[in-house]
PDB file of C-alpha atoms in Angstrom:
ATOM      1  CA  UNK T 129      11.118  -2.557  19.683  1.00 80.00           C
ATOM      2  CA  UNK T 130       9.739  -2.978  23.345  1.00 83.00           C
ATOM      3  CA  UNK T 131       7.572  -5.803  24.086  1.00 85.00           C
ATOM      4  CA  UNK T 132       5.767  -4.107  26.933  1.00 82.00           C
ATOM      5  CA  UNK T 133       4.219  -7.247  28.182  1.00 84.00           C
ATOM      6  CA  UNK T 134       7.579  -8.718  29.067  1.00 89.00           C
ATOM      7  CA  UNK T 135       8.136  -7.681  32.673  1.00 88.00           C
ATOM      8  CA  UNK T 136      12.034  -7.360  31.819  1.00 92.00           C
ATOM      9  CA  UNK T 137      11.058  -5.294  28.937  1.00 90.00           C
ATOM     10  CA  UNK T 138       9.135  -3.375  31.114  1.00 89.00           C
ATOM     11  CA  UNK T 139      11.635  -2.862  33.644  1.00 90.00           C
ATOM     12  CA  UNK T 140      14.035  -1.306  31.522  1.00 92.00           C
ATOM     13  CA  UNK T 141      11.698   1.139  30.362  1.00 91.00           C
ATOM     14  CA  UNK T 142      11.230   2.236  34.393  1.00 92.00           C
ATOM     15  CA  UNK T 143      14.465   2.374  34.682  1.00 94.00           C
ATOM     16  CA  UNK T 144      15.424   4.729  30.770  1.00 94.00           C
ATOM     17  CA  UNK T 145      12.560   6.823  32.674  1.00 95.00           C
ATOM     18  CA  UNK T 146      14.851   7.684  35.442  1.00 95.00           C
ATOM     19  CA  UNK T 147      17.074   9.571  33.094  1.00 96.00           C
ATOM     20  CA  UNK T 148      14.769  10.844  30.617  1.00 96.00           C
ATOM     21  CA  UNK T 149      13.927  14.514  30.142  1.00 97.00           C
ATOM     22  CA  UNK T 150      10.420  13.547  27.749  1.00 96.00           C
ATOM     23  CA  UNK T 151       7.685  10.787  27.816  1.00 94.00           C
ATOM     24  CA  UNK T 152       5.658  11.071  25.328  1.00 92.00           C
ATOM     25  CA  UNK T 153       2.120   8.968  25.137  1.00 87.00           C
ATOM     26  CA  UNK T 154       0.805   8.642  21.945  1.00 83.00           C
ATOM     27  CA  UNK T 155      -1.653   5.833  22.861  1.00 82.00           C
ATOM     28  CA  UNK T 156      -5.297   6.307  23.984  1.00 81.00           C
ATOM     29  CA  UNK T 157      -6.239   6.976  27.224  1.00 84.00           C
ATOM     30  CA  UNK T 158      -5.698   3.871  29.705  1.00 85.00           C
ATOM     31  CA  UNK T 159      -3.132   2.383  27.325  1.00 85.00           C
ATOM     32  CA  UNK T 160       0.193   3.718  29.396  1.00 88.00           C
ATOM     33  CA  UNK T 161      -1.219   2.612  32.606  1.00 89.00           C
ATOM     34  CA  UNK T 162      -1.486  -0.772  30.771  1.00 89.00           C
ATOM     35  CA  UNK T 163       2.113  -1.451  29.383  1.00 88.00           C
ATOM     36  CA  UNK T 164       3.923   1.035  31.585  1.00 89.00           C
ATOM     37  CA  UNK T 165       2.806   2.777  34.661  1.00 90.00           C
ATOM     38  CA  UNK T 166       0.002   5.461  35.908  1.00 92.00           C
ATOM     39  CA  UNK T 167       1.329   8.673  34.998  1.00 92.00           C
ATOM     40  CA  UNK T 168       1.458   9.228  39.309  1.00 95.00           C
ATOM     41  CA  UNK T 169       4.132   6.532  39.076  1.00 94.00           C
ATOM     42  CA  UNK T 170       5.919   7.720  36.659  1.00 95.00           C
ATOM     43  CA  UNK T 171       6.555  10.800  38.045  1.00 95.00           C
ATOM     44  CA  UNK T 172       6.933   9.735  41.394  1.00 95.00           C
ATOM     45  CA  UNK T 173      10.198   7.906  39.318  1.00 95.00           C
ATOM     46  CA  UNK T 174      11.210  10.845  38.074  1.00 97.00           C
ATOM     47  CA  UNK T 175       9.756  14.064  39.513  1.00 96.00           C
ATOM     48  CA  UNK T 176      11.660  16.387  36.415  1.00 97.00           C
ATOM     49  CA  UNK T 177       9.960  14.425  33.872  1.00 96.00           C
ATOM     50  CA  UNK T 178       7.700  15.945  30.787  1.00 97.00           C
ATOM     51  CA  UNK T 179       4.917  13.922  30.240  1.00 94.00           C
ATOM     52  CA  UNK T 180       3.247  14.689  27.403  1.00 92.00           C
ATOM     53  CA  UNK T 181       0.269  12.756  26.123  1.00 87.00           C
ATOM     54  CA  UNK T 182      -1.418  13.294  22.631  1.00 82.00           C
ATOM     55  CA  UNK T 183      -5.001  11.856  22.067  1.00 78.00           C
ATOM     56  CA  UNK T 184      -7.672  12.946  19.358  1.00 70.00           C
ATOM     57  CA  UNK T 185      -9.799  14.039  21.959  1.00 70.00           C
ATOM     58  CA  UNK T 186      -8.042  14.278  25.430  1.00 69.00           C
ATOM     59  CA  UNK T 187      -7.873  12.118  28.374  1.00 74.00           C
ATOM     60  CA  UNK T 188     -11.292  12.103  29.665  1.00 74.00           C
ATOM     61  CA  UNK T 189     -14.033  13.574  27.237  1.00 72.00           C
ATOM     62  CA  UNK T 190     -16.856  11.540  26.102  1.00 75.00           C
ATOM     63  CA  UNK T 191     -14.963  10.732  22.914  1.00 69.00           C
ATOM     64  CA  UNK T 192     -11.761  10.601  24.451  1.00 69.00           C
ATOM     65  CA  UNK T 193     -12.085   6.355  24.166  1.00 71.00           C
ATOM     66  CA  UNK T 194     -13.092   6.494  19.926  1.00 71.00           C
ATOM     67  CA  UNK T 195     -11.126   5.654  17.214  1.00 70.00           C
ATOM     68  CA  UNK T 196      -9.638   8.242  15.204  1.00 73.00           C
ATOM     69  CA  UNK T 197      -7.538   8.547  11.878  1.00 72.00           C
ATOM     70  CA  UNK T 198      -5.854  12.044  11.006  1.00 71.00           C
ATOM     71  CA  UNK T 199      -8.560  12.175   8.298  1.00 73.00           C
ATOM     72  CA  UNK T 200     -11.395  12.171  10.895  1.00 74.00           C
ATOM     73  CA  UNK T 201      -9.172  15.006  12.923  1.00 73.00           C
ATOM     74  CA  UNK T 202      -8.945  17.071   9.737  1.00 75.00           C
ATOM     75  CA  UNK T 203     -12.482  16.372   8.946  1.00 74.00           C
ATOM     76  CA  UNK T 204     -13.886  17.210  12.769  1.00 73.00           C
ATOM     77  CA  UNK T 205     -11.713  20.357  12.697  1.00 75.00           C
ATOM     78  CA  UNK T 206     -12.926  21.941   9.630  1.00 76.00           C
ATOM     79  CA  UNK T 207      -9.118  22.131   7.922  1.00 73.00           C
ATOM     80  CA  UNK T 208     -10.708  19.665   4.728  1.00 69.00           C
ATOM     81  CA  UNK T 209     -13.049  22.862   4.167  1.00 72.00           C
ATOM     82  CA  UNK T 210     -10.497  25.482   3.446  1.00 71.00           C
ATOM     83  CA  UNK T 211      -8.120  22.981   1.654  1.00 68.00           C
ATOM     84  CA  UNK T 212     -11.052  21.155  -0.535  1.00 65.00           C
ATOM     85  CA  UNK T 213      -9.888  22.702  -3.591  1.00 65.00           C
ATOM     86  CA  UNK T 214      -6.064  21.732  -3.055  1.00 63.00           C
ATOM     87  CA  UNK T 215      -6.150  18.101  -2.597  1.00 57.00           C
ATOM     88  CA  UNK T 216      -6.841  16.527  -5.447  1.00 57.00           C
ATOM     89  CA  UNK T 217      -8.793  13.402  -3.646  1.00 54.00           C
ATOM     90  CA  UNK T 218     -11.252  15.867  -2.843  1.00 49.00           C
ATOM     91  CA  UNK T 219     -11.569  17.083  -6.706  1.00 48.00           C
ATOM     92  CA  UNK T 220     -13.296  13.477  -7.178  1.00 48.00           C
ATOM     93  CA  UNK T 221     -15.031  13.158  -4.781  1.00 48.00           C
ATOM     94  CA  UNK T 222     -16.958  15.666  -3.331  1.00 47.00           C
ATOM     95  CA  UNK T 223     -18.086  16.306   0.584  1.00 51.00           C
TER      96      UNK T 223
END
């Protein structure tokens, strides 16, 4: 586990970035520019580099900075709909 406010800590993840083929940010939006480095940075590091960055509602959207679960994804994208009669959580309590 990285401690990313350890400046050694986050040294070594600069340098695994110089090798790496992936990043991938899973945090929300500001979070990598926080523990790590602006995506600009990061690529200037390594110009070959896949940066991929998942969020619940992109990078800069007016919800892009809320709180989400995978049930509030499911809910937002109308999958708990077509799949109310399959889960069994749903069978007891209804939408």
């Amino acid at each position: 586990m990285i401690d990313y406010s350890n400046p050694k800590q986050q040294e070594i993840v600069l340098k695994l970035i110089t090798t790496a083929d992936v990043l991938i940010d899973p945090y929300p939006p500001g979070v990598l520019e926080k523990i790590i480095a602006s995506p600009e940075r990061i690529l200037e590091i390594n110009p070959k580099l896949i940066l991929l960055r998942i969020t619940s509602f992109g990078q800069d959207s007016e919800r892009s900075k809320t709180h989400t679960t995978n049930l509030d994804i499911a809910a937002a994208s109308g999958i708990i709909f077509f799949q109310r009669n399959k889960l069994r959580f749903f069978k007891y309590y209804s939408l």
